CSV table of C-alpha atoms and ligand atoms in Angstrom, one decimal:
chain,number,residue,atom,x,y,z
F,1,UNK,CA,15.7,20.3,-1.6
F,2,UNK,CA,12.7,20.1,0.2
F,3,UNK,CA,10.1,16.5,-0.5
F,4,UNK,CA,8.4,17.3,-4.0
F,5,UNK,CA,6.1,15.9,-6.6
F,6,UNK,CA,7.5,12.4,-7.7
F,7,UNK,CA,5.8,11.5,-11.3
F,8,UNK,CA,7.9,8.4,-12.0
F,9,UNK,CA,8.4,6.4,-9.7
F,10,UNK,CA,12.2,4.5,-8.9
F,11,UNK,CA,12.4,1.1,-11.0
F,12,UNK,CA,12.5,-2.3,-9.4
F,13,UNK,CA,16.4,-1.6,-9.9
F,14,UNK,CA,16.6,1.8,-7.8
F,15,UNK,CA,15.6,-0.2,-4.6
F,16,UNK,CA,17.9,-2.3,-3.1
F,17,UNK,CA,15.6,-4.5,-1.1
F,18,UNK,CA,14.5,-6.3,-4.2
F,19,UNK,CA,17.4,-7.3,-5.7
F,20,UNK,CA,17.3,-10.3,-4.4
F,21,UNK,CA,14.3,-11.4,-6.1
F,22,UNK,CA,15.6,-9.3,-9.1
F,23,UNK,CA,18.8,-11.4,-9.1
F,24,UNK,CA,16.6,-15.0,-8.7
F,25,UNK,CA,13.8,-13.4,-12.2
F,26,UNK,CA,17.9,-13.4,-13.7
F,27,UNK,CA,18.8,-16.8,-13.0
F,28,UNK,CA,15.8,-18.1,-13.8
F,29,UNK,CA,15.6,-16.6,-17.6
F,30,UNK,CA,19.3,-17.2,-18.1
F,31,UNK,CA,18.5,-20.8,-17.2
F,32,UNK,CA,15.2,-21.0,-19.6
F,33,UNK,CA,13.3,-21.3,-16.6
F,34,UNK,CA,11.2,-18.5,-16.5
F,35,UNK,CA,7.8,-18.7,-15.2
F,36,UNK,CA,4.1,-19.0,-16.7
F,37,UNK,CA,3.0,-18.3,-13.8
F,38,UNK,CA,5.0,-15.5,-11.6
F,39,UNK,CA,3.3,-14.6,-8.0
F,40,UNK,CA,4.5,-11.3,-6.6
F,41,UNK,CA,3.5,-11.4,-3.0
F,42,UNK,CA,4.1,-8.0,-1.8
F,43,UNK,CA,3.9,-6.3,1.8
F,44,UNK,CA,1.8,-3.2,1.1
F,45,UNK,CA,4.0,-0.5,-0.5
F,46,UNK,CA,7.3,-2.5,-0.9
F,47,UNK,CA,7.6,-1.8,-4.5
F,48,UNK,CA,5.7,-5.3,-6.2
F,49,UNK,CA,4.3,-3.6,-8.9
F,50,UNK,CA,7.6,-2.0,-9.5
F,51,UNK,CA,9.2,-5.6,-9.6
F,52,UNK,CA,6.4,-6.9,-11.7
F,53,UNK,CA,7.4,-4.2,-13.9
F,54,UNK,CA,11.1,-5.6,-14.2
F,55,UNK,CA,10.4,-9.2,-14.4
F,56,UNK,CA,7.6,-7.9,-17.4
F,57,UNK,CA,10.8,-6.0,-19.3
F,58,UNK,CA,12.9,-9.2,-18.7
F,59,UNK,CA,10.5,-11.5,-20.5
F,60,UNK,CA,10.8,-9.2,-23.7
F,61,UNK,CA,13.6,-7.5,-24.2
F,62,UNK,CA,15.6,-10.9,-26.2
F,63,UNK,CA,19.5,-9.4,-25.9
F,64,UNK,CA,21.5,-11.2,-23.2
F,65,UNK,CA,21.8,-8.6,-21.1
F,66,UNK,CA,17.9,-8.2,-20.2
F,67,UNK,CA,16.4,-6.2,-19.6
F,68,UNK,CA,18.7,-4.1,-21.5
F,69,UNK,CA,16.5,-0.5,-22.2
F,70,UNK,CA,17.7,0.2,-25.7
F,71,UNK,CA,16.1,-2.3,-27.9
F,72,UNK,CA,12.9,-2.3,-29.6
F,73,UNK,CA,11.0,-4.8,-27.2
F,74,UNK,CA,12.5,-2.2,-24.5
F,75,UNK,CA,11.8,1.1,-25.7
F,76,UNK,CA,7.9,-0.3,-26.8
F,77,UNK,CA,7.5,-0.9,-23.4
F,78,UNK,CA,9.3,2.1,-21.2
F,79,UNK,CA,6.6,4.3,-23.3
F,80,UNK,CA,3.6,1.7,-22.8
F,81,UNK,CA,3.6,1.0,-26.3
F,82,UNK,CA,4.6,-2.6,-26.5
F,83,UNK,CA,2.2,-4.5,-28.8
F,84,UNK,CA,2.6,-8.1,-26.3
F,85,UNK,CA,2.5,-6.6,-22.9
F,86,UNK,CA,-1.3,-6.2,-21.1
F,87,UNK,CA,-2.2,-4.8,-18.1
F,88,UNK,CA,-4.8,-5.6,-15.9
F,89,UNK,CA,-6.4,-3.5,-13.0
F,90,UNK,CA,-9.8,-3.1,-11.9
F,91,UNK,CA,-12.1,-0.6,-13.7
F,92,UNK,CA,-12.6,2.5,-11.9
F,93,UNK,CA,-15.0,2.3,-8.9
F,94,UNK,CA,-15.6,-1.4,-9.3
F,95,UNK,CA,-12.7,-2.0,-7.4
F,96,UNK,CA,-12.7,-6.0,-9.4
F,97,UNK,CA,-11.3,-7.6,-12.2
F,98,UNK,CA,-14.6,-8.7,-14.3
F,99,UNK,CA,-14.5,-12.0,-16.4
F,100,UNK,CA,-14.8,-9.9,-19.2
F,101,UNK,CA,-11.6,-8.0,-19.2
F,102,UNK,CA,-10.1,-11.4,-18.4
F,103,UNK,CA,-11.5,-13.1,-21.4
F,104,UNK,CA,-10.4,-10.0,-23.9
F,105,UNK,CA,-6.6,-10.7,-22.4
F,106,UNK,CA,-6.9,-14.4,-22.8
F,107,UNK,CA,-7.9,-13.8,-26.8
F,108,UNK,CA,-5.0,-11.5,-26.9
F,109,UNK,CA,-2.6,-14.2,-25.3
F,110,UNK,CA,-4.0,-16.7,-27.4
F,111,UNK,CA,-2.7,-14.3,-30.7
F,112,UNK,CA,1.0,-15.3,-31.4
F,113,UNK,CA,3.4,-12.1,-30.2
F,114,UNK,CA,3.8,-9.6,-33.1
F,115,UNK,CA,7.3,-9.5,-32.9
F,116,UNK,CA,8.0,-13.1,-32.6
F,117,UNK,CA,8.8,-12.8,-29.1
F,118,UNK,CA,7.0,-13.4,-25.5
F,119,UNK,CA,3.9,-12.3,-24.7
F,120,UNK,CA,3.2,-10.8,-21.2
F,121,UNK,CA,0.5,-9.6,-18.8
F,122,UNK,CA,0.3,-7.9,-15.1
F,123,UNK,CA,-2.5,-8.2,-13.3
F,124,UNK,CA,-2.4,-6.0,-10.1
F,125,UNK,CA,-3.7,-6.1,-7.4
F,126,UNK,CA,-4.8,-9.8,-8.5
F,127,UNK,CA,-7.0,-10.0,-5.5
F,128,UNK,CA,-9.4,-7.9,-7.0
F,129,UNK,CA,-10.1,-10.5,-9.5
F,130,UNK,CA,-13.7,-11.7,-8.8
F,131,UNK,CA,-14.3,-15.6,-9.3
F,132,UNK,CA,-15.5,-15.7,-12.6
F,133,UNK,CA,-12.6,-14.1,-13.7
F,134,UNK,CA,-10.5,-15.6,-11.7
F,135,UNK,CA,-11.6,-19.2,-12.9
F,136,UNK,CA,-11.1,-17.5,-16.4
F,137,UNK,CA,-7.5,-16.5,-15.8
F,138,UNK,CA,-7.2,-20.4,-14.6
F,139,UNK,CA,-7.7,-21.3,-18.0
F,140,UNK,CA,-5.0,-19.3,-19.5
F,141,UNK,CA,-2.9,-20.8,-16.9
F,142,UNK,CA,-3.5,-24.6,-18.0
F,143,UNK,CA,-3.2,-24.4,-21.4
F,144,UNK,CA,-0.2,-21.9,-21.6
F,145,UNK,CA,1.2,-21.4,-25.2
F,146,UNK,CA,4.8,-20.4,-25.5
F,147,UNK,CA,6.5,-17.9,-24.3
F,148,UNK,CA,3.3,-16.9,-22.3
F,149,UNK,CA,4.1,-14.8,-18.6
F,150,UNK,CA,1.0,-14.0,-16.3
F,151,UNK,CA,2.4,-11.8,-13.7
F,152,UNK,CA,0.7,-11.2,-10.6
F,153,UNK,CA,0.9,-9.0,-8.0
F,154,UNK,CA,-0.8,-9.0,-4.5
F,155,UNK,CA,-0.3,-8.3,-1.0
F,156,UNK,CA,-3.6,-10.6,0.3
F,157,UNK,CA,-2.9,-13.9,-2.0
F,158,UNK,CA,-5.1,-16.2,0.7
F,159,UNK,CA,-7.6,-14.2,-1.2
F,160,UNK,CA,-6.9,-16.2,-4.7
F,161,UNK,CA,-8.1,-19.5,-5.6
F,162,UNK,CA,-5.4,-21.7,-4.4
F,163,UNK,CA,-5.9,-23.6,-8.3
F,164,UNK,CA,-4.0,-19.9,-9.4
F,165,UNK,CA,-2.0,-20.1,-6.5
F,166,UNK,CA,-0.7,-24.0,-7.3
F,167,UNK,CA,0.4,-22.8,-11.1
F,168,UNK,CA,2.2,-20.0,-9.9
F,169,UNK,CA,5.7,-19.6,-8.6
F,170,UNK,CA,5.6,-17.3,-5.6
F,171,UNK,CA,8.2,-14.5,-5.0
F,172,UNK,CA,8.1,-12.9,-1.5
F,173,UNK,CA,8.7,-8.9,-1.3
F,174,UNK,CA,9.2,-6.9,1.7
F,175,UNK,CA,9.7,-3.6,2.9
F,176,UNK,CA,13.0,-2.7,4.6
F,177,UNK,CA,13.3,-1.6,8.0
F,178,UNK,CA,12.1,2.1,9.1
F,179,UNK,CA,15.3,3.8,8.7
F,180,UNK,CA,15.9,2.5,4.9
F,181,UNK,CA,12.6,3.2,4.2
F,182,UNK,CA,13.2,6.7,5.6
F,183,UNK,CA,17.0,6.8,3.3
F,184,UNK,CA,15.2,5.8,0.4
F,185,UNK,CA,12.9,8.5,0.5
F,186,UNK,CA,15.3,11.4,1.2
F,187,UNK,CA,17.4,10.3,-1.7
F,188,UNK,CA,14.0,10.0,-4.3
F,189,UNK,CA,12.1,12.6,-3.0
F,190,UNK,CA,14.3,14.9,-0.6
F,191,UNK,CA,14.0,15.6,3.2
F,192,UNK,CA,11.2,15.6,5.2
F,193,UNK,CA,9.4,14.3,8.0
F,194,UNK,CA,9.7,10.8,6.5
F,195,UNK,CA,10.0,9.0,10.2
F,196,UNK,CA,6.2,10.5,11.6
F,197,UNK,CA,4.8,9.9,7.5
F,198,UNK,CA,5.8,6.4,7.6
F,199,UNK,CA,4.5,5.6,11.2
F,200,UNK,CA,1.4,7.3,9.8
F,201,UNK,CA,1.0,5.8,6.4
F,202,UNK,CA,2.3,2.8,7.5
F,203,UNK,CA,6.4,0.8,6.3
F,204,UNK,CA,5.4,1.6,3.0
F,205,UNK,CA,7.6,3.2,1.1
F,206,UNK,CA,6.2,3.0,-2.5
F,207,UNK,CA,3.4,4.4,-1.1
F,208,UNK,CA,5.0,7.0,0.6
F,209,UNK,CA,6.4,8.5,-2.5
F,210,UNK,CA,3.1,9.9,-3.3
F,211,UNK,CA,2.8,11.2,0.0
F,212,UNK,CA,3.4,14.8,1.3
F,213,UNK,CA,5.5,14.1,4.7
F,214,UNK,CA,5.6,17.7,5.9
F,215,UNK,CA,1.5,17.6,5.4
F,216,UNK,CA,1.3,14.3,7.0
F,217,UNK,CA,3.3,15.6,9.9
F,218,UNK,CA,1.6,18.1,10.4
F,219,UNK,CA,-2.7,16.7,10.3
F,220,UNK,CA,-0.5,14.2,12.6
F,221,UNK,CA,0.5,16.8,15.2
F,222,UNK,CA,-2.8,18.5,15.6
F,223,UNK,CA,-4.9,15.4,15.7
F,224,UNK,CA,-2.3,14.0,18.4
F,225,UNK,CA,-3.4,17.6,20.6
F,226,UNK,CA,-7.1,17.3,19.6
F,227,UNK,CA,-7.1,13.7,20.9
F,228,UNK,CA,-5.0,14.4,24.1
F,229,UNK,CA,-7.9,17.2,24.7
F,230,UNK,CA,-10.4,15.3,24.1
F,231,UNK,CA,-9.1,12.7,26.6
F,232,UNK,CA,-8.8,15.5,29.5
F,233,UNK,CA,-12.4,16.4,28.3
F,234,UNK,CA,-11.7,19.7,27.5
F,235,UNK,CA,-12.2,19.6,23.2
F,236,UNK,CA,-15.1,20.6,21.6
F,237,UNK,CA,-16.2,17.3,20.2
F,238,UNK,CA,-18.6,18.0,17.8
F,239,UNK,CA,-17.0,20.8,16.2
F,240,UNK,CA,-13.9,18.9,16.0
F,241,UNK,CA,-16.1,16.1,14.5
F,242,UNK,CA,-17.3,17.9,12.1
F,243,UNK,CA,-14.4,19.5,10.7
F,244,UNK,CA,-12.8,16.4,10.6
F,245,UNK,CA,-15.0,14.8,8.7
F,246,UNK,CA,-15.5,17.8,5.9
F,247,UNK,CA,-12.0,17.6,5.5
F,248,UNK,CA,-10.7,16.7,2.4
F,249,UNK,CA,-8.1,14.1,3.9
F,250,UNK,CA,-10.2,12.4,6.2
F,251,UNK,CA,-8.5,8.6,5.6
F,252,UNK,CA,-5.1,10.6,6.7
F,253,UNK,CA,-7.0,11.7,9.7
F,254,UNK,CA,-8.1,8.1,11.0
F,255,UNK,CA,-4.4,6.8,10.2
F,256,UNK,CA,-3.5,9.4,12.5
F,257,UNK,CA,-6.3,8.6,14.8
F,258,UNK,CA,-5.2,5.1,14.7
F,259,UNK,CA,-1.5,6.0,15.0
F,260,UNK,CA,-1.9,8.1,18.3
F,261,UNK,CA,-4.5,5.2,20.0
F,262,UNK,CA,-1.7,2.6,18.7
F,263,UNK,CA,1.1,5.2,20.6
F,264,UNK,CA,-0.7,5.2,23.6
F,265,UNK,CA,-1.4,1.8,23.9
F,266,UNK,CA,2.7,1.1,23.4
F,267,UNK,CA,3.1,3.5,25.8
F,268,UNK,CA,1.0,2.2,28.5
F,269,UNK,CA,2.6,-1.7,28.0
F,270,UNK,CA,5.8,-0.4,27.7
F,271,UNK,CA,6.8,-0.6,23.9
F,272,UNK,CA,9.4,1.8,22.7
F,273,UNK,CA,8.3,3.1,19.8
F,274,UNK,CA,9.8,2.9,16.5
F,275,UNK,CA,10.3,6.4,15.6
F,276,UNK,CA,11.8,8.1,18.0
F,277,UNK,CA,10.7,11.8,16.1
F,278,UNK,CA,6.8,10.6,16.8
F,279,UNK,CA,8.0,10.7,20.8
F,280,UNK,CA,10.1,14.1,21.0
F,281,UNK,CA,7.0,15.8,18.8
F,282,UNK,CA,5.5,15.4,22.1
F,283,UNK,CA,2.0,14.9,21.6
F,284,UNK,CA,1.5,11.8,23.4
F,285,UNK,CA,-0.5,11.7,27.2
F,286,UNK,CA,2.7,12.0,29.7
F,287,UNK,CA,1.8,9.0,31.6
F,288,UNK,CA,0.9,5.7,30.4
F,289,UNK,CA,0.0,4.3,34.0
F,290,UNK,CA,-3.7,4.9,34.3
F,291,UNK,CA,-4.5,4.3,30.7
F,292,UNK,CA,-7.0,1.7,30.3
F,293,UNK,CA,-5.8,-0.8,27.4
F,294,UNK,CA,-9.0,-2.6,27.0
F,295,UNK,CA,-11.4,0.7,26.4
F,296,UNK,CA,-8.0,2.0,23.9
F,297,UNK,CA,-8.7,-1.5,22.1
F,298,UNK,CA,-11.8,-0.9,21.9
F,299,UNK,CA,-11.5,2.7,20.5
F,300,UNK,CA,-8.6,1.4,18.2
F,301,UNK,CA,-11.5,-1.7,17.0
F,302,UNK,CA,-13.8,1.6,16.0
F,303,UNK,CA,-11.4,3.3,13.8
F,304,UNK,CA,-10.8,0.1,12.0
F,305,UNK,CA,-14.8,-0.3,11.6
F,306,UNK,CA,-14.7,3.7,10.4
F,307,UNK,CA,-11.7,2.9,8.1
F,308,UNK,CA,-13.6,0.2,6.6
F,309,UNK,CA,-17.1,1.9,6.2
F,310,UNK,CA,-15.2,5.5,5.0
F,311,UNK,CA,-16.7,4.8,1.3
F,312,UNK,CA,-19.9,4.2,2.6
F,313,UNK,CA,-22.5,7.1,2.8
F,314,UNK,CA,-22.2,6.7,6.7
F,315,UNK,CA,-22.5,9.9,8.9
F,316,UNK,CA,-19.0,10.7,9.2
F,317,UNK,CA,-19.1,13.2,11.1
F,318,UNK,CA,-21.4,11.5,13.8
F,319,UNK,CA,-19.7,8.4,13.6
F,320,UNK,CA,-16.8,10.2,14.6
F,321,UNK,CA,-18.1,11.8,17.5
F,322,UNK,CA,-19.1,8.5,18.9
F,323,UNK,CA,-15.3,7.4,18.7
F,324,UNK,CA,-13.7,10.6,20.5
F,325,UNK,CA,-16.8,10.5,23.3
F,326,UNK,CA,-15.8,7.4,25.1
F,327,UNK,CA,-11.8,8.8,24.9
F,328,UNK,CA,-11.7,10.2,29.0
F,329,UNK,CA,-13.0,7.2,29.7
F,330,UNK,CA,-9.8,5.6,28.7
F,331,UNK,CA,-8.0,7.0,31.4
F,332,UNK,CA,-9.0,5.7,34.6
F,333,UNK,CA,-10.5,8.4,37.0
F,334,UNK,CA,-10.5,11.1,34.8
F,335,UNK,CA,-6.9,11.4,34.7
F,336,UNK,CA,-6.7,14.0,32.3
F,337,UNK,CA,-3.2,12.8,29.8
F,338,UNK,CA,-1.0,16.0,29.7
F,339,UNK,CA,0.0,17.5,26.5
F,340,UNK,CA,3.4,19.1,26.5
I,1,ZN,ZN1,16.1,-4.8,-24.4
C-alpha cells in the first residue's frame, strides 16, 4: 500500500509515546483529581491535540472504565455532537482567539451541563489567544464551578500569561525519535519516503500525516540539485526564482531550502546526519571543507526571515533571488560543490 489520504487521524490511544501522560489523565480522575486547568505542552506535531482530545472524552464519559466509547457522553462526542464540550480555535485568517469567543464560552461554562455531567472546553493552539481574551479566560479559571475542564494545548506556552500558566497543571508531550516517527507512519498511512518528509517537515509526526512523502521527497531532491547549481554558479537564478515562487507549495520549498543549507552546514562541522536516506539521495555538495559556515548562517538567517514574511505581499520571487545569489559565495574560491 502506497502513503494515502488520512481523514481521521489515530487517537491519543494509537500512539504509544503518550501513554504516559495518558496513563497519569487515568490516575488522576480515578483519584478525583482531575484538573480545572489542564496544560498540554506539545512539541510541534507530537499528537497534543490528539491527547487533549482523550483527556476531553475522559472528563465525560461517567462509566468506570473512561473513556469507554459506547455511552451517551461518548458517542455525543466521537460525532462532535456533545451538548458540554466547546472548542476553541482562532477564526479563520485572524490567526487569535478574540475576547469575544472567550466570553460566549465562559456563558456557556457558566450554564450547568445538560446531562448532569462535566462540562469541557479545548482551546488550541492557546497561544493564539490575544490578551483580552486571555485575561477573560483567567476569569473562568478563578471562579471554576464544578465539574468545569479548560484544556489547553500549545507548543509556545512562554507566550501565555503566566496568571493562566500558574492555574494550570502542565503535561509535557514529545515526539519520538526519527525512526518511530517513521514506524508510526508506515503503519497509519503506508510506506513512503517517511525518513527525507520528516527531515523536511520537521519530527513531527501528527503533522506528517497530512503530508504527501513521496511529493515531499521529491520538491526535496530537485531543490537539493537546483541549490548545488546554483552554488557552482551554473543555475539560472531568476528563472528558478520565479518558478519557485509561483509554485503552489512554496512553504515546502523553503523547508527544503532550509533543510539542504542545515545539511550542508552539518556536513561542513562534521554532524552525521539523522537520516541516513537524505545522504545516499545524493544531493548534498561532495565536500564540506571549503564551505564557509558563517555566509551558510547567514543564508540559513534569510530563509527564516522569508519563512516568516511568506504571508506578507512581499516579492517572492525577488526575495528569493537575493537568497540563492550570495550561494557561490559560500564556498570559498569558487569551489563549485559537486552534485553526484
Ligand atoms: Zn463513555
Amino acid at each position: 500500500m502506497e502513503a494515502g489520504p488520512n481523514p481521521d487521524p489515530p487517537s491519543a490511544l494509537q500512539a504509544p509515546w503518550l501513554a504516559p501522560p495518558i496513563a497519569l489523565l487515568r490516575r488522576a480522575r480515578a483519584a478525583g483529581r482531575y484538573p480545572t486547568g489542564l496544560l498540554i505542552h506539545d512539541e510541534r506535531g507530537a499528537g497534543g491535540v490528539a491527547l487533549a482530545r482523550f483527556a476531553a472524552q475522559l472528563a465525560l464519559c461517567r462509566r468506570p472504565n473512561a473513556p469507554c466509547g459506547e455511552c451517551r457522553d461518548c458517542r455525543q462526542f466521537i460525532v462532535s455532537q456533545h451538548p458540554d464540550f466547546s472548542e476553541l480555535a482562532p477564526i479563520e485568517d485572524s490567526r487569535q482567539i478574540r475576547v469575544e469567543q472567550v466570553r460566549e464560552l465562559a456563558e456557556r461554562l457558566a450554564l450547568t451541563a445538560h446531562a448532569g455531567g462535566a462540562t469541557v472546553a479545548l482551546i488550541a493552539p492557546a497561544d493564539s489567544l490575544n490578551a483580552n481574551a486571555a485575561n477573560a479566560l483567567l476569569k473562568t479559571l478563578e471562579e471554576p464551578r464544578g465539574a468545569v475542564t479548560l484544556i489547553l494545548v500549545s507548543a509556545q506556552p512562554s507566550r501565555l500569561p503566566a496568571t493562566i500558566l500558574s492555574r494550570c497543571q502542565r503535561l509535557r508531550v514529545s515526539a519520538p525519535a526519527r525512526a518511530a516517527c517513521v514506524a508510526w507512519l508506515e503503519r497509519h498511512r503506508g510506506p513512503g519516503p517517511w525518513p527525507v518528509a520528516l527531515e523536511v517537515l520537521g519530527n513531527a509526526p501528527y503533522d506528517a500525516l497530512a503530508a504527501d512523502p513521496a511529493e515531499v521527497a521529491r520538491v526535496m531532491t530537485e531543490t537539493g540539485r537546483a541549490l548545488s547549481e546554483a552554488a557552482a554558479g551554473r543555475l539560472d537564478i531568476p528563472g528558478s526564482a520565479e518558478r519557485w515562487a509561483r509554485g503552489e507549495s512554496f512553504e515546502l520549498r523553503l523547508a527544503c531550502i532550509e533543510t539542504w543549507i542545515t545539511a550542508c552546514i552539518d556536513a561542513a562541522i562534521g554532524l552525521p546526519r539523522q537520516s541516513s536516506e537524505l545522504c545516499s539521495s545524493a544531493y548534498l555538495p561532495e565536500s564540506g571543507s571549503d564551505m564557509n559556515i558563517a555566509m551558510l548562517l547567514r543564508l540559513l538567517d534569510g530563509v527564516y526571515e522569508l519563512r516568516r514574511l511568506r504571508l506578507t505581499s512581499i516579492n517572492r520571487s525577488l526575495a528569493l533571488e537575493q537568497l540563492l545569489w550570495p550561494l557561490p559565495r559560500a564556498w570559498r574560491g569558487g569551489a563549485p560543490p559537486a552534485y553526484r
